[in-house]
Each structure stands twice: as structure tokens, then as C-alpha cells.
Short mmCIF file of C-alpha atoms and ligand atoms in Angstrom, two decimals:
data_model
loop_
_atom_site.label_atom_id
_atom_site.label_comp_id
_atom_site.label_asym_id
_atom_site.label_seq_id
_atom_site.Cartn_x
_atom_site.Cartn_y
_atom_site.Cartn_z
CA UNK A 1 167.96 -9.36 111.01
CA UNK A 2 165.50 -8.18 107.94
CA UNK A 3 165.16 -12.20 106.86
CA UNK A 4 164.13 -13.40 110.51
CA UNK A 5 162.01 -10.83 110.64
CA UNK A 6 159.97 -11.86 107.90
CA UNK A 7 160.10 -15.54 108.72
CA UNK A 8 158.89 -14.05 111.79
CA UNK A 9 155.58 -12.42 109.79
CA UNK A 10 155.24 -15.37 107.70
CA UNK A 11 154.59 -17.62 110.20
CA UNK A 12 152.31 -15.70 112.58
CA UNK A 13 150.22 -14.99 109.24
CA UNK A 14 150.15 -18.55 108.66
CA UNK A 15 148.63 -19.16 112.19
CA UNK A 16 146.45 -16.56 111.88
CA UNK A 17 144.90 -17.38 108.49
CA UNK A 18 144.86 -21.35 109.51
CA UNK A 19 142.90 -19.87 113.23
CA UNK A 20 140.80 -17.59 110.88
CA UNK A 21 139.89 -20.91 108.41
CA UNK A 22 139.48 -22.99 111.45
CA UNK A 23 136.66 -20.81 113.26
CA UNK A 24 134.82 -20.10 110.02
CA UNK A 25 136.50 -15.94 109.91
CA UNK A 26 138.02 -13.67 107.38
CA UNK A 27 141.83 -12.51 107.98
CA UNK A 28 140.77 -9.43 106.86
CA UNK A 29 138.39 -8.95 110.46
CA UNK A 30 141.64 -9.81 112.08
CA UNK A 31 144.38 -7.00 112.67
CA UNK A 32 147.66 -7.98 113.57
CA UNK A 33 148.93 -5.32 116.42
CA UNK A 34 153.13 -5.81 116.23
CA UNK A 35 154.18 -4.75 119.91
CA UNK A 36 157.43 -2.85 119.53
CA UNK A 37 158.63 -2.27 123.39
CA UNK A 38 161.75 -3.38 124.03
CA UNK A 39 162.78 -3.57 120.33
CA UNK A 40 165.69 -1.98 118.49
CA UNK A 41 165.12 0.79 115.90
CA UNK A 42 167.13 -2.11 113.72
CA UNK A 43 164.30 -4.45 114.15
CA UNK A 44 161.58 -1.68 113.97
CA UNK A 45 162.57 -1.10 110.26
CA UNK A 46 162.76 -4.21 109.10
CA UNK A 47 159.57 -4.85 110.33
CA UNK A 48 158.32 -1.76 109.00
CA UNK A 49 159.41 -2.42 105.73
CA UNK A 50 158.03 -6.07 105.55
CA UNK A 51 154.78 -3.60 105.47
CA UNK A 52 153.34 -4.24 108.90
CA UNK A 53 151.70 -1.03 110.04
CA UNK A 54 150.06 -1.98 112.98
CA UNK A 55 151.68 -1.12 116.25
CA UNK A 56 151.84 -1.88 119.90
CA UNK A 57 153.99 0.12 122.71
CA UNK A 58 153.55 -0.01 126.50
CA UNK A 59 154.70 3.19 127.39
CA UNK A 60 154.30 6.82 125.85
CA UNK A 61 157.92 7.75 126.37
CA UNK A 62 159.37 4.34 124.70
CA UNK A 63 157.08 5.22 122.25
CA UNK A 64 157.67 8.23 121.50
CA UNK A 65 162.05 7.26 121.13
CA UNK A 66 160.91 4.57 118.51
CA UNK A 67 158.17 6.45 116.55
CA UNK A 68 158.30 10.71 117.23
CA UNK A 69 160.29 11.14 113.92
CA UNK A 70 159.30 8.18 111.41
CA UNK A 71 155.49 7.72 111.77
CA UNK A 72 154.59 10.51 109.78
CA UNK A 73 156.46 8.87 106.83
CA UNK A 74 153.89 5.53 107.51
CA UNK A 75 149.93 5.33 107.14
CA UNK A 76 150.39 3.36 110.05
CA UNK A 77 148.14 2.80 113.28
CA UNK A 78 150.13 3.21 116.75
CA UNK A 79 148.10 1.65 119.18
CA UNK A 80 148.77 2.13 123.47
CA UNK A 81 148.63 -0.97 125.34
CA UNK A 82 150.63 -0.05 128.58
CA UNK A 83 149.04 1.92 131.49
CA UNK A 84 148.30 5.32 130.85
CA UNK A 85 149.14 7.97 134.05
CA UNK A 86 147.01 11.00 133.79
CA UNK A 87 149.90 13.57 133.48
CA UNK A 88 151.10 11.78 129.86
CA UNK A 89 146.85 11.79 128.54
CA UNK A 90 148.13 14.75 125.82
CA UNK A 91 150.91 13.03 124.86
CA UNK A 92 149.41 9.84 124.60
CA UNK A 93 146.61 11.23 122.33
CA UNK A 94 148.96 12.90 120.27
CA UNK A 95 150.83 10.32 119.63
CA UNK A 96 148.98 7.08 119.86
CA UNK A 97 145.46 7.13 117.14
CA UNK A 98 144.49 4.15 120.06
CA UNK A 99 144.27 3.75 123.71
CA UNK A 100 143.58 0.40 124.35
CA UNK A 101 143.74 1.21 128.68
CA UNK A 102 141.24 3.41 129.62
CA UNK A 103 140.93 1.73 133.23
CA UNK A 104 139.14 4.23 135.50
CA UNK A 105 137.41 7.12 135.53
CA UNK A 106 140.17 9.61 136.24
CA UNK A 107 141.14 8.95 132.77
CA UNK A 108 138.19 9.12 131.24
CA UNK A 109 138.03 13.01 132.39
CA UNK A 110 141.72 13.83 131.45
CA UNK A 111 141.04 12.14 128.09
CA UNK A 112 137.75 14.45 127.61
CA UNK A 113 139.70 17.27 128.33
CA UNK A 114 143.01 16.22 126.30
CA UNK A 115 140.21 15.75 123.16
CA UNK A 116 138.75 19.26 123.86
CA UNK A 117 142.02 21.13 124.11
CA UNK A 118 143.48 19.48 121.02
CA UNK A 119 140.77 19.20 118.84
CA UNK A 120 140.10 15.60 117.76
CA UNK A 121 139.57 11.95 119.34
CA UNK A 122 141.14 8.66 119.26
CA UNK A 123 139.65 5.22 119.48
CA UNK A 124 139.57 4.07 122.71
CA UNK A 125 138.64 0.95 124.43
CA UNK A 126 138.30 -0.29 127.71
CA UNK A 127 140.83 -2.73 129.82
CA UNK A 128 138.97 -5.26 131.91
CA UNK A 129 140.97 -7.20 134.21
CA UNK A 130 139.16 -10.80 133.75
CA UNK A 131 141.39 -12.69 136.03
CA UNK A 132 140.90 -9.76 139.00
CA UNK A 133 144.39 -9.42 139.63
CA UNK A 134 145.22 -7.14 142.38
CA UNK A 135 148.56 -5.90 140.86
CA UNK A 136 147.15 -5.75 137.47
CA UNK A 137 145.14 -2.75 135.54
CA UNK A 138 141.90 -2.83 134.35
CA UNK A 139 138.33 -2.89 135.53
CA UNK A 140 136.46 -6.12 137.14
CA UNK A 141 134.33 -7.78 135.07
CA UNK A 142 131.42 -7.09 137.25
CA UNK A 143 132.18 -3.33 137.37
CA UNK A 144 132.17 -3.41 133.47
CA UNK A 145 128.99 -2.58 132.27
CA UNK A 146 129.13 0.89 134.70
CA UNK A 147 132.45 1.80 133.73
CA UNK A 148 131.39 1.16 129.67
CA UNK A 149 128.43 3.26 130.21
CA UNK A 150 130.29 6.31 132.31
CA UNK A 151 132.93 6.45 129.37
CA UNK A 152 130.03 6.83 126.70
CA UNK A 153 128.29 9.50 129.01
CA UNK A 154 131.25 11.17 129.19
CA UNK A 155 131.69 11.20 125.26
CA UNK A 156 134.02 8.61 124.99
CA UNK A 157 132.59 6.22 122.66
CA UNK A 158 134.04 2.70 123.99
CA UNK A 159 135.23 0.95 120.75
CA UNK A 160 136.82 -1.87 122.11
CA UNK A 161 137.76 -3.94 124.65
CA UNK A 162 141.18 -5.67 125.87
CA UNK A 163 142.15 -8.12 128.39
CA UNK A 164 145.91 -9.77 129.49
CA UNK A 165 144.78 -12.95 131.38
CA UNK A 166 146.74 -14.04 134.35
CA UNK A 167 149.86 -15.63 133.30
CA UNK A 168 149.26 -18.78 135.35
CA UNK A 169 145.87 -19.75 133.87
CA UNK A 170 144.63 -21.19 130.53
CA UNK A 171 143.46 -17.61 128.67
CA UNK A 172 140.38 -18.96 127.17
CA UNK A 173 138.34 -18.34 129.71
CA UNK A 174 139.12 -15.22 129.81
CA UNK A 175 139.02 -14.30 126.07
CA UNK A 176 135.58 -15.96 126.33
CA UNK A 177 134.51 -13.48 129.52
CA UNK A 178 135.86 -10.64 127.45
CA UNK A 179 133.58 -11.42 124.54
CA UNK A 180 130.50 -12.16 126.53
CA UNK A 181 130.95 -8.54 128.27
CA UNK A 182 131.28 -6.86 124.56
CA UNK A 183 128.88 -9.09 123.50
CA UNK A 184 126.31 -7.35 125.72
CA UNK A 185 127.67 -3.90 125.80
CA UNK A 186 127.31 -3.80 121.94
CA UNK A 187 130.69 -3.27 121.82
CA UNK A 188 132.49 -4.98 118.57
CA UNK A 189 136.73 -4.99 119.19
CA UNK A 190 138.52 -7.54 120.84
CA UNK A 191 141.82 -7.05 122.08
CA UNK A 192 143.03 -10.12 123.19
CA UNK A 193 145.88 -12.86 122.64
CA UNK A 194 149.58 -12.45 122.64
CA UNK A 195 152.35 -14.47 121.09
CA UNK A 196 151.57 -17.69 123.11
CA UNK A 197 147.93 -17.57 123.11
CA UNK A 198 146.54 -15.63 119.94
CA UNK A 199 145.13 -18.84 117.58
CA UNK A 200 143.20 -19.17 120.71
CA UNK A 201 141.96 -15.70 120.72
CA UNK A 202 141.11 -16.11 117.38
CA UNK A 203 138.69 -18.83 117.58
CA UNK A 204 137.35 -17.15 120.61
CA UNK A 205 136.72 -13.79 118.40
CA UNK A 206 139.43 -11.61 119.03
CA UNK A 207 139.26 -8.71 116.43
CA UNK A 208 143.00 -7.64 117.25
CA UNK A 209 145.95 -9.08 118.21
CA UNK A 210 149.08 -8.10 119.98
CA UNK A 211 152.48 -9.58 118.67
CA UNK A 212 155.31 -8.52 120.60
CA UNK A 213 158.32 -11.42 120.38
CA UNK A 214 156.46 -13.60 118.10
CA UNK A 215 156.97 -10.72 114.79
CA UNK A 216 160.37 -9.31 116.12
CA UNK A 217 162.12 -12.07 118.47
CA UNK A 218 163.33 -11.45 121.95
CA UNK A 219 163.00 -8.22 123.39
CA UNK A 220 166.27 -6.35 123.58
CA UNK A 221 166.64 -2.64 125.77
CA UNK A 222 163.97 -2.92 128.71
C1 PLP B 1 154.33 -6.93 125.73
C2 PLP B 1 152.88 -7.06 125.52
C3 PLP B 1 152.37 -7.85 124.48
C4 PLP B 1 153.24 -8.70 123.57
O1 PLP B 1 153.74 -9.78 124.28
P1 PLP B 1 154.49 -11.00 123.54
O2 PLP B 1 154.41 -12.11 124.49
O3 PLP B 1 155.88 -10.52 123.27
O4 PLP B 1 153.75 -11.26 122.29
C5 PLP B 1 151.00 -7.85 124.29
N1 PLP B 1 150.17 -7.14 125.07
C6 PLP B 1 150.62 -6.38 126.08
C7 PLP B 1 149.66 -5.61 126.91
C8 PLP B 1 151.98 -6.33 126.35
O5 PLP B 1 152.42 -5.59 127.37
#
């Protein structure tokens, strides 16, 4: 399990430095997010001990099985990439140091709040849904700039943006349209690119990645 696992790691970082070399970037502006959902606690280790400590999870509760106890034995960086629902916004800032989904304004007040009551802030950034997708999170691209500027008027300073493009379509577009909308917003993370697609997000400027079965394999409990 430990040795795929790191022939796991070894390759991605081998695509990643070759799309770094390739678009004239440093590896080091390039953070490798491993997505845990779905994982054992098994694989979780192993990956964990390869020294990995960037993380991914989709949902605060999953989250919260696979890293409650150990994280405060890591200096590692838990990052939320799932939809957030307004009653888990403590939860999710207590646990997570980002939230990568801050999709609509609700949020943005519950996450004020949640940062008032408990005394500190995370990084957040903002979800854009580039391909418009009815059943899918995030805020139109043409509703961006508003929603960018309401979050830093409300004191959330937008760090970053992420996008999941439609699983039908080429994603290059729609890294492209999520750098072009940072781009203008001043705003300097990119969240974009997944196991199939991240050399592309790479070129295209993606500042973070997110790994799920490329690093660990098939997912496993769902
Ligand atoms: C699951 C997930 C990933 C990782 O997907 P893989 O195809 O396993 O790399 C990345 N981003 C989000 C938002 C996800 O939900």
C-alpha cells in the first residue's frame, strides 16, 4: 500500500515539475492539494508519511473522521473543496485553515460571523462555476466581479479562486476563464486541475492543484 503510494507521488511530481519546466514556472509556486475523500485511514498514512501535507476533503464530516485526531501531530494545510451548508460554517473553520467554496452570499455572512465568534480567519477563495452548470456550485463568471467585491466588503479577503469544469468539455477553457477573472480581480490563487487535467492547469497558471486518485488510487468508502 505505502510503495504504490509513493510511486503514486513520484509520478505526479514528475508531471508537475516537467508542466512547471514546460510553461517557464517554479514547482515551488505550485502546491500539490492531495484530496483524501473516499480514502482509507491506511492510505491516509502512507501518504502522510511520504511527507505530503497538503490536503483536500469534500465534506466537513468525512473530514473530520480522517483528520479530528491526527492533524495536530502534522504542520499540515487541510484545505475544503466540497460545498459548504451554512449550519457546518464553525466547523468548517475550525477545522479546515482553507475554504476553497465560498459560493454565495449567505456564506459569506455565516463565515463573518463564524470568524468573529471564534477569533481568527481562514483563507478563503471563491468557486466560480465557468461551465454554468445548473446542478453545479459556484458563481457565473459574469456575476464574478460583484460577488469578489461583496466578499472583500464584507471582510473576507478573496485569496483565491477555484473552478471544476464540466466533465464533458476540454478544461482549458475554463482554467483560462478562471485566470482571466483573477487576473482582473487582482486576485493571485488558482485552484484548478484534477488528476486528468492538472499539466494542463499548470501551463494555464494554476497555483494549486487537487489530487484525489492520482496520489492515493481509487477511491474506496463513498
Ligand atoms: C474529488 C475531487 C478532486 C479530486 O479528483 P480526482 O479525479 O480523484 O483527482 C478534486 N477537486 C474536487 C472539487 C473534488 O471533489
Amino acid at each position: 500500500m505505502t510503495a504504490d503510494v509513493i510511486k503514486n507521488i513520484d509520478l505526479v511530481e514528475y508531471q508537475i515539475s516537467e508542466a512547471a519546466k514546460v510553461s517557464g514556472r517554479l514547482r515551488a509556486d505550485i502546491t500539490l492539494i492531495a484530496v483524501s475523500k473516499g480514502q482509507t485511514l491506511d492510505r491516509i498514512n502512507s501518504v502522510l508519511s511520504s511527507g505530503q501535507l497538503f490536503f483536500g476533503e469534500n465534506r466537513v464530516q468525512e473530514a473530520q473522521k480522517h483528520w479530528l485526531s491526527r492533524r495536530k501531530d502534522y504542520q499540515m494545510e487541510l484545505h475544503l473543496i466540497g460545498p459548504l451548508q451554512t449550519n457546518k460554517v464553525t466547523a468548517a473553520v475550525e477545522l479546515f485553515d482553507v475554504i476553497q467554496t465560498v459560493d454565495r452570499p449567505k456564506l459569506v455572512v455565516e463565515l463573518v460571523k463564524a470568524f468573529d465568534k471564534l477569533g481568527f480567519e481562514r483563507d478563503c477563495f471563491v468557486q466560480i462555476n465557468t461551465g454554468e452548470e445548473a446542478q453545479k456550485n459556484g458563481i457565473f463568471p459574469e456575476q464574478a466581479d460583484s460577488f469578489i467585491a461583496y466578499c472583500r466588503s464584507n471582510g473576507i479577503p478573496v485569496s483565491g479562486l477555484m473552478c471544476i469544469p464540466p466533465a464533458s468539455e476540454t478544461s482549458a477553457p475554463h482554467f483560462a476563464l478562471l485566470r482571466t477573472i483573477a487576473e482582473r480581480n487582482g486576485v493571485l490563487k488558482l485552484s484548478m486541475g484534477m488528476s486528468a487535467d492538472f499539466e494542463t492547469a499548470i501551463t494555464l497558471g494554476a497555483t494549486h492543484i487537487r489530487v484525489g486518485t492520482g496520489v492515493f488510487g481509487p477511491r474506496q468508502v463513498l
